[in-house]
PDB file of C-alpha atoms in Angstrom:
ATOM      1  CA  UNK K1094      67.920   9.682 153.412  1.00  0.00           C
ATOM      2  CA  UNK K1095      70.122  12.775 153.066  1.00  0.00           C
ATOM      3  CA  UNK K1096      73.831  12.281 152.449  1.00  0.00           C
ATOM      4  CA  UNK K1097      74.648  15.669 154.000  1.00  0.00           C
ATOM      5  CA  UNK K1098      73.917  14.773 157.598  1.00  0.00           C
ATOM      6  CA  UNK K1099      76.924  16.646 159.018  1.00  0.00           C
ATOM      7  CA  UNK K1100      77.169  19.397 156.416  1.00  0.00           C
ATOM      8  CA  UNK K1101      74.631  22.250 156.294  1.00  0.00           C
ATOM      9  CA  UNK K1102      73.290  22.859 152.799  1.00  0.00           C
ATOM     10  CA  UNK K1103      74.515  26.472 152.924  1.00  0.00           C
ATOM     11  CA  UNK K1104      78.103  25.231 152.729  1.00  0.00           C
ATOM     12  CA  UNK K1105      77.380  23.979 149.219  1.00  0.00           C
ATOM     13  CA  UNK K1106      75.636  27.092 147.925  1.00  0.00           C
ATOM     14  CA  UNK K1107      77.225  28.996 145.051  1.00  0.00           C
ATOM     15  CA  UNK K1108      77.369  32.582 143.895  1.00  0.00           C
ATOM     16  CA  UNK K1109      75.856  31.526 140.563  1.00  0.00           C
ATOM     17  CA  UNK K1110      72.906  29.192 141.017  1.00  0.00           C
ATOM     18  CA  UNK K1111      71.728  29.352 137.409  1.00  0.00           C
ATOM     19  CA  UNK K1112      71.429  25.907 135.767  1.00  0.00           C
ATOM     20  CA  UNK K1113      74.836  24.325 135.278  1.00  0.00           C
ATOM     21  CA  UNK K1114      73.812  23.107 131.834  1.00  0.00           C
ATOM     22  CA  UNK K1115      73.832  26.731 130.686  1.00  0.00           C
ATOM     23  CA  UNK K1116      77.275  27.467 132.103  1.00  0.00           C
ATOM     24  CA  UNK K1117      78.851  24.351 130.620  1.00  0.00           C
ATOM     25  CA  UNK K1118      77.165  24.651 127.223  1.00  0.00           C
ATOM     26  CA  UNK K1119      80.206  26.592 125.991  1.00  0.00           C
ATOM     27  CA  UNK K1120      82.995  24.388 124.652  1.00  0.00           C
ATOM     28  CA  UNK K1121      86.220  24.989 126.598  1.00  0.00           C
ATOM     29  CA  UNK K1122      89.090  23.052 125.021  1.00  0.00           C
ATOM     30  CA  UNK K1123      91.571  24.375 127.568  1.00  0.00           C
ATOM     31  CA  UNK K1124      93.422  22.905 130.535  1.00  0.00           C
ATOM     32  CA  UNK K1125      92.763  24.408 133.944  1.00  0.00           C
ATOM     33  CA  UNK K1126      96.149  23.620 135.504  1.00  0.00           C
ATOM     34  CA  UNK K1127      99.632  23.997 134.052  1.00  0.00           C
ATOM     35  CA  UNK K1128     101.773  21.274 132.489  1.00  0.00           C
ATOM     36  CA  UNK K1129     103.702  20.450 135.649  1.00  0.00           C
ATOM     37  CA  UNK K1130     100.522  20.026 137.689  1.00  0.00           C
ATOM     38  CA  UNK K1131      99.021  17.896 134.913  1.00  0.00           C
ATOM     39  CA  UNK K1132     102.112  15.678 135.045  1.00  0.00           C
ATOM     40  CA  UNK K1133     101.559  15.267 138.797  1.00  0.00           C
ATOM     41  CA  UNK K1134      97.960  14.170 138.153  1.00  0.00           C
ATOM     42  CA  UNK K1135      99.154  11.686 135.532  1.00  0.00           C
ATOM     43  CA  UNK K1136     101.729  10.258 137.946  1.00  0.00           C
ATOM     44  CA  UNK K1137      99.041   9.629 140.569  1.00  0.00           C
ATOM     45  CA  UNK K1138      96.971   7.821 137.968  1.00  0.00           C
ATOM     46  CA  UNK K1139     100.011   5.760 136.978  1.00  0.00           C
ATOM     47  CA  UNK K1140     100.499   4.752 140.603  1.00  0.00           C
ATOM     48  CA  UNK K1141      96.911   3.823 141.415  1.00  0.00           C
ATOM     49  CA  UNK K1142      95.108   2.719 138.229  1.00  0.00           C
ATOM     50  CA  UNK K1143      96.088  -0.770 137.140  1.00  0.00           C
ATOM     51  CA  UNK K1144      96.828  -1.321 133.449  1.00  0.00           C
ATOM     52  CA  UNK K1145      94.037  -3.147 131.656  1.00  0.00           C
ATOM     53  CA  UNK K1146      91.365  -2.005 134.093  1.00  0.00           C
ATOM     54  CA  UNK K1147      88.128  -0.085 133.637  1.00  0.00           C
ATOM     55  CA  UNK K1148      88.447   3.540 134.765  1.00  0.00           C
ATOM     56  CA  UNK K1149      85.682   6.082 135.338  1.00  0.00           C
ATOM     57  CA  UNK K1150      86.673   9.684 134.611  1.00  0.00           C
ATOM     58  CA  UNK K1151      84.023  11.613 136.499  1.00  0.00           C
ATOM     59  CA  UNK K1152      83.353  15.247 135.605  1.00  0.00           C
ATOM     60  CA  UNK K1153      85.369  14.597 132.477  1.00  0.00           C
ATOM     61  CA  UNK K1154      86.182  16.883 129.587  1.00  0.00           C
ATOM     62  CA  UNK K1155      88.295  16.792 126.408  1.00  0.00           C
ATOM     63  CA  UNK K1156      91.386  15.381 128.133  1.00  0.00           C
ATOM     64  CA  UNK K1157      91.685  12.809 130.927  1.00  0.00           C
ATOM     65  CA  UNK K1158      95.387  13.151 131.905  1.00  0.00           C
ATOM     66  CA  UNK K1159      95.830   9.371 131.981  1.00  0.00           C
ATOM     67  CA  UNK K1160      99.351   8.159 131.129  1.00  0.00           C
ATOM     68  CA  UNK K1161      99.709   7.700 127.374  1.00  0.00           C
ATOM     69  CA  UNK K1162     101.878   4.614 127.810  1.00  0.00           C
ATOM     70  CA  UNK K1163      99.269   2.688 129.813  1.00  0.00           C
ATOM     71  CA  UNK K1164      96.398   0.790 128.186  1.00  0.00           C
ATOM     72  CA  UNK K1165      93.082   0.541 129.995  1.00  0.00           C
ATOM     73  CA  UNK K1166      90.357  -1.854 128.947  1.00  0.00           C
ATOM     74  CA  UNK K1167      87.797   0.922 129.275  1.00  0.00           C
ATOM     75  CA  UNK K1168      87.803   4.610 130.080  1.00  0.00           C
ATOM     76  CA  UNK K1169      84.269   5.875 130.669  1.00  0.00           C
ATOM     77  CA  UNK K1170      83.673   9.603 130.923  1.00  0.00           C
ATOM     78  CA  UNK K1171      80.831  11.481 132.549  1.00  0.00           C
ATOM     79  CA  UNK K1172      80.734  15.222 132.011  1.00  0.00           C
ATOM     80  CA  UNK K1173      78.651  18.235 131.100  1.00  0.00           C
ATOM     81  CA  UNK K1174      79.560  18.999 127.484  1.00  0.00           C
ATOM     82  CA  UNK K1175      79.069  16.446 124.703  1.00  0.00           C
ATOM     83  CA  UNK K1176      81.468  18.129 122.270  1.00  0.00           C
ATOM     84  CA  UNK K1177      84.253  18.188 124.831  1.00  0.00           C
ATOM     85  CA  UNK K1178      83.684  14.527 125.659  1.00  0.00           C
ATOM     86  CA  UNK K1179      83.649  13.575 121.977  1.00  0.00           C
ATOM     87  CA  UNK K1180      87.010  15.305 121.573  1.00  0.00           C
ATOM     88  CA  UNK K1181      88.599  13.196 124.342  1.00  0.00           C
ATOM     89  CA  UNK K1182      90.681  10.465 122.651  1.00  0.00           C
ATOM     90  CA  UNK K1183      90.949   8.334 125.795  1.00  0.00           C
ATOM     91  CA  UNK K1184      87.238   7.790 126.314  1.00  0.00           C
ATOM     92  CA  UNK K1185      85.730   4.523 125.120  1.00  0.00           C
ATOM     93  CA  UNK K1186      82.240   5.733 126.063  1.00  0.00           C
ATOM     94  CA  UNK K1187      80.715   8.765 127.717  1.00  0.00           C
ATOM     95  CA  UNK K1188      77.564  10.135 129.328  1.00  0.00           C
ATOM     96  CA  UNK K1189      76.412  13.745 129.572  1.00  0.00           C
ATOM     97  CA  UNK K1190      74.946  14.319 133.020  1.00  0.00           C
ATOM     98  CA  UNK K1191      74.595  17.127 135.548  1.00  0.00           C
ATOM     99  CA  UNK K1192      75.552  15.539 138.858  1.00  0.00           C
ATOM    100  CA  UNK K1193      74.180  18.501 140.786  1.00  0.00           C
ATOM    101  CA  UNK K1194      70.748  17.795 139.319  1.00  0.00           C
ATOM    102  CA  UNK K1195      71.037  14.002 139.575  1.00  0.00           C
ATOM    103  CA  UNK K1196      73.895  12.458 141.603  1.00  0.00           C
ATOM    104  CA  UNK K1197      72.929   8.893 140.657  1.00  0.00           C
ATOM    105  CA  UNK K1198      75.541   7.324 138.374  1.00  0.00           C
ATOM    106  CA  UNK K1199      74.206   5.352 135.381  1.00  0.00           C
ATOM    107  CA  UNK K1200      76.473   2.375 136.016  1.00  0.00           C
ATOM    108  CA  UNK K1201      76.165  -1.019 137.666  1.00  0.00           C
ATOM    109  CA  UNK K1202      77.545  -2.031 141.044  1.00  0.00           C
ATOM    110  CA  UNK K1203      81.267  -2.953 141.009  1.00  0.00           C
ATOM    111  CA  UNK K1204      81.622  -1.877 137.353  1.00  0.00           C
ATOM    112  CA  UNK K1205      84.952  -0.047 137.599  1.00  0.00           C
ATOM    113  CA  UNK K1206      88.508  -0.742 138.748  1.00  0.00           C
ATOM    114  CA  UNK K1207      89.251   2.904 139.504  1.00  0.00           C
ATOM    115  CA  UNK K1208      87.733   6.380 139.358  1.00  0.00           C
ATOM    116  CA  UNK K1209      89.068   9.907 139.038  1.00  0.00           C
ATOM    117  CA  UNK K1210      87.759  13.390 139.774  1.00  0.00           C
ATOM    118  CA  UNK K1211      90.246  15.919 138.426  1.00  0.00           C
ATOM    119  CA  UNK K1212      90.103  19.538 139.696  1.00  0.00           C
ATOM    120  CA  UNK K1213      86.295  19.426 139.774  1.00  0.00           C
ATOM    121  CA  UNK K1214      85.048  18.228 143.153  1.00  0.00           C
ATOM    122  CA  UNK K1215      84.662  21.869 144.235  1.00  0.00           C
ATOM    123  CA  UNK K1216      81.650  22.219 141.909  1.00  0.00           C
ATOM    124  CA  UNK K1217      79.566  19.436 143.465  1.00  0.00           C
ATOM    125  CA  UNK K1218      76.598  20.653 145.494  1.00  0.00           C
ATOM    126  CA  UNK K1219      75.829  17.095 146.664  1.00  0.00           C
ATOM    127  CA  UNK K1220      79.346  15.677 147.001  1.00  0.00           C
ATOM    128  CA  UNK K1221      78.557  13.014 149.577  1.00  0.00           C
ATOM    129  CA  UNK K1222      75.781  11.594 147.413  1.00  0.00           C
ATOM    130  CA  UNK K1223      78.125  11.479 144.412  1.00  0.00           C
ATOM    131  CA  UNK K1224      80.894   9.873 146.463  1.00  0.00           C
ATOM    132  CA  UNK K1225      78.469   7.262 147.771  1.00  0.00           C
ATOM    133  CA  UNK K1226      77.559   6.460 144.184  1.00  0.00           C
ATOM    134  CA  UNK K1227      81.230   6.152 143.295  1.00  0.00           C
ATOM    135  CA  UNK K1228      81.670   3.691 146.119  1.00  0.00           C
ATOM    136  CA  UNK K1229      78.808   1.669 144.669  1.00  0.00           C
ATOM    137  CA  UNK K1230      80.142   1.486 141.096  1.00  0.00           C
ATOM    138  CA  UNK K1231      83.723   0.726 142.152  1.00  0.00           C
ATOM    139  CA  UNK K1232      84.708  -2.828 142.909  1.00  0.00           C
ATOM    140  CA  UNK K1233      85.825  -3.422 146.518  1.00  0.00           C
ATOM    141  CA  UNK K1234      89.358  -2.191 146.968  1.00  0.00           C
ATOM    142  CA  UNK K1235      89.345  -0.047 143.828  1.00  0.00           C
ATOM    143  CA  UNK K1236      90.947   3.400 144.179  1.00  0.00           C
ATOM    144  CA  UNK K1237      89.287   6.780 143.908  1.00  0.00           C
ATOM    145  CA  UNK K1238      91.773   9.539 143.048  1.00  0.00           C
ATOM    146  CA  UNK K1239      90.562  13.099 143.656  1.00  0.00           C
ATOM    147  CA  UNK K1240      92.905  15.888 142.601  1.00  0.00           C
ATOM    148  CA  UNK K1241      92.617  19.631 143.098  1.00  0.00           C
ATOM    149  CA  UNK K1242      94.649  22.805 142.671  1.00  0.00           C
ATOM    150  CA  UNK K1243      94.092  26.485 143.398  1.00  0.00           C
ATOM    151  CA  UNK K1244      92.137  27.276 140.244  1.00  0.00           C
ATOM    152  CA  UNK K1245      88.385  27.193 139.757  1.00  0.00           C
ATOM    153  CA  UNK K1246      85.409  29.037 138.364  1.00  0.00           C
ATOM    154  CA  UNK K1247      84.680  30.898 141.625  1.00  0.00           C
ATOM    155  CA  UNK K1248      81.048  31.649 140.851  1.00  0.00           C
ATOM    156  CA  UNK K1249      80.367  27.912 140.433  1.00  0.00           C
ATOM    157  CA  UNK K1250      82.526  26.585 143.275  1.00  0.00           C
ATOM    158  CA  UNK K1251      80.678  25.806 146.501  1.00  0.00           C
ATOM    159  CA  UNK K1252      80.967  28.201 149.421  1.00  0.00           C
ATOM    160  CA  UNK K1253      82.974  25.978 151.751  1.00  0.00           C
ATOM    161  CA  UNK K1254      85.599  25.372 149.071  1.00  0.00           C
ATOM    162  CA  UNK K1255      86.179  29.101 148.654  1.00  0.00           C
ATOM    163  CA  UNK K1256      86.571  29.478 152.412  1.00  0.00           C
ATOM    164  CA  UNK K1257      89.465  26.989 152.522  1.00  0.00           C
ATOM    165  CA  UNK K1258      92.800  26.624 150.771  1.00  0.00           C
ATOM    166  CA  UNK K1259      95.671  24.190 150.311  1.00  0.00           C
ATOM    167  CA  UNK K1260      95.742  21.109 152.512  1.00  0.00           C
ATOM    168  CA  UNK K1261      92.574  22.228 154.336  1.00  0.00           C
ATOM    169  CA  UNK K1262      90.638  21.499 151.158  1.00  0.00           C
ATOM    170  CA  UNK K1263      92.106  18.017 151.201  1.00  0.00           C
ATOM    171  CA  UNK K1264      90.866  17.502 154.734  1.00  0.00           C
ATOM    172  CA  UNK K1265      87.406  18.550 153.586  1.00  0.00           C
ATOM    173  CA  UNK K1266      87.525  15.932 150.826  1.00  0.00           C
ATOM    174  CA  UNK K1267      88.604  13.355 153.404  1.00  0.00           C
ATOM    175  CA  UNK K1268      85.574  14.242 155.545  1.00  0.00           C
ATOM    176  CA  UNK K1269      83.219  14.048 152.572  1.00  0.00           C
ATOM    177  CA  UNK K1270      84.591  10.635 151.606  1.00  0.00           C
ATOM    178  CA  UNK K1271      84.188   9.411 155.190  1.00  0.00           C
ATOM    179  CA  UNK K1272      80.612  10.701 155.295  1.00  0.00           C
ATOM    180  CA  UNK K1273      79.749   8.629 152.223  1.00  0.00           C
ATOM    181  CA  UNK K1274      80.520   5.477 154.272  1.00  0.00           C
ATOM    182  CA  UNK K1275      81.607   3.692 151.084  1.00  0.00           C
ATOM    183  CA  UNK K1276      85.395   3.947 151.347  1.00  0.00           C
ATOM    184  CA  UNK K1277      88.231   3.072 153.626  1.00  0.00           C
ATOM    185  CA  UNK K1278      90.491   5.748 155.142  1.00  0.00           C
ATOM    186  CA  UNK K1279      91.504   8.492 152.704  1.00  0.00           C
ATOM    187  CA  UNK K1280      95.014   9.889 152.385  1.00  0.00           C
ATOM    188  CA  UNK K1281      96.045  13.373 151.249  1.00  0.00           C
ATOM    189  CA  UNK K1282      99.113  13.870 149.064  1.00  0.00           C
ATOM    190  CA  UNK K1283     100.854  17.152 148.296  1.00  0.00           C
ATOM    191  CA  UNK K1284     102.314  16.620 144.832  1.00  0.00           C
ATOM    192  CA  UNK K1285     102.815  20.312 144.098  1.00  0.00           C
ATOM    193  CA  UNK K1286     105.666  20.905 141.639  1.00  0.00           C
ATOM    194  CA  UNK K1287     108.100  23.638 142.583  1.00  0.00           C
ATOM    195  CA  UNK K1288     107.206  27.081 141.289  1.00  0.00           C
ATOM    196  CA  UNK K1289     104.038  26.082 139.422  1.00  0.00           C
ATOM    197  CA  UNK K1290     100.374  25.415 140.145  1.00  0.00           C
ATOM    198  CA  UNK K1291      99.898  23.447 143.384  1.00  0.00           C
ATOM    199  CA  UNK K1292      98.522  19.933 143.049  1.00  0.00           C
ATOM    200  CA  UNK K1293      96.997  17.883 145.842  1.00  0.00           C
ATOM    201  CA  UNK K1294      95.563  14.388 145.660  1.00  0.00           C
ATOM    202  CA  UNK K1295      93.171  12.524 147.933  1.00  0.00           C
ATOM    203  CA  UNK K1296      93.081   8.762 147.513  1.00  0.00           C
ATOM    204  CA  UNK K1297      90.700   6.260 149.097  1.00  0.00           C
ATOM    205  CA  UNK K1298      89.704   2.708 148.257  1.00  0.00           C
ATOM    206  CA  UNK K1299      86.150   1.462 147.941  1.00  0.00           C
ATOM    207  CA  UNK K1300      84.982  -1.009 150.494  1.00  0.00           C
ATOM    208  CA  UNK K1301      82.175  -3.506 150.435  1.00  0.00           C
ATOM    209  CA  UNK K1302      79.102  -1.683 151.778  1.00  0.00           C
ATOM    210  CA  UNK K1303      77.336  -3.190 154.753  1.00  0.00           C
ATOM    211  CA  UNK K1304      74.014  -4.800 153.905  1.00  0.00           C
ATOM    212  CA  UNK K1305      71.064  -4.150 156.150  1.00  0.00           C
TER     213      UNK K1305
END
């Protein structure tokens, strides 16, 4: 069954459709938003991820932006570059996987107490399928925190993302989360610091899926 029932596939096409593994084979030990926007991401994580829990950092890299003062029992990372993931001091374990090639997450049902997608959801060509998987691996009631800014690799971002901006992108994320049918109502937050990179967050909590 397709997870893109309301979204034509053309909306998730990209200018560069070469294999993502090639694009992400280059190590990029850089941050893609400025320090103030990073602090806004960290504050959202502080508010929603409970200390001592198991957190999934999806589309992870060499830094996870989790608050340094908070201990988590586990921080699992899934990303595209092994060297970047190895360099991330917060990860207790990691997996290298191209979610556009395979949106299935290699984790058990109800395995995590929270999940994050930081300034990366715009690269997913099957976002509803990935979000449905996140709903599966999160325990009921666990938060998903999606953050985004105005920066991206435009040739790898999906078409609909490039057509929108600001809060409209948040509304798109809300629609994608709703389409996954694995979360409760999502809320959009504008946490943009003054005079720096904008920062928006979309937060939803996993719900127990209905069983046929």
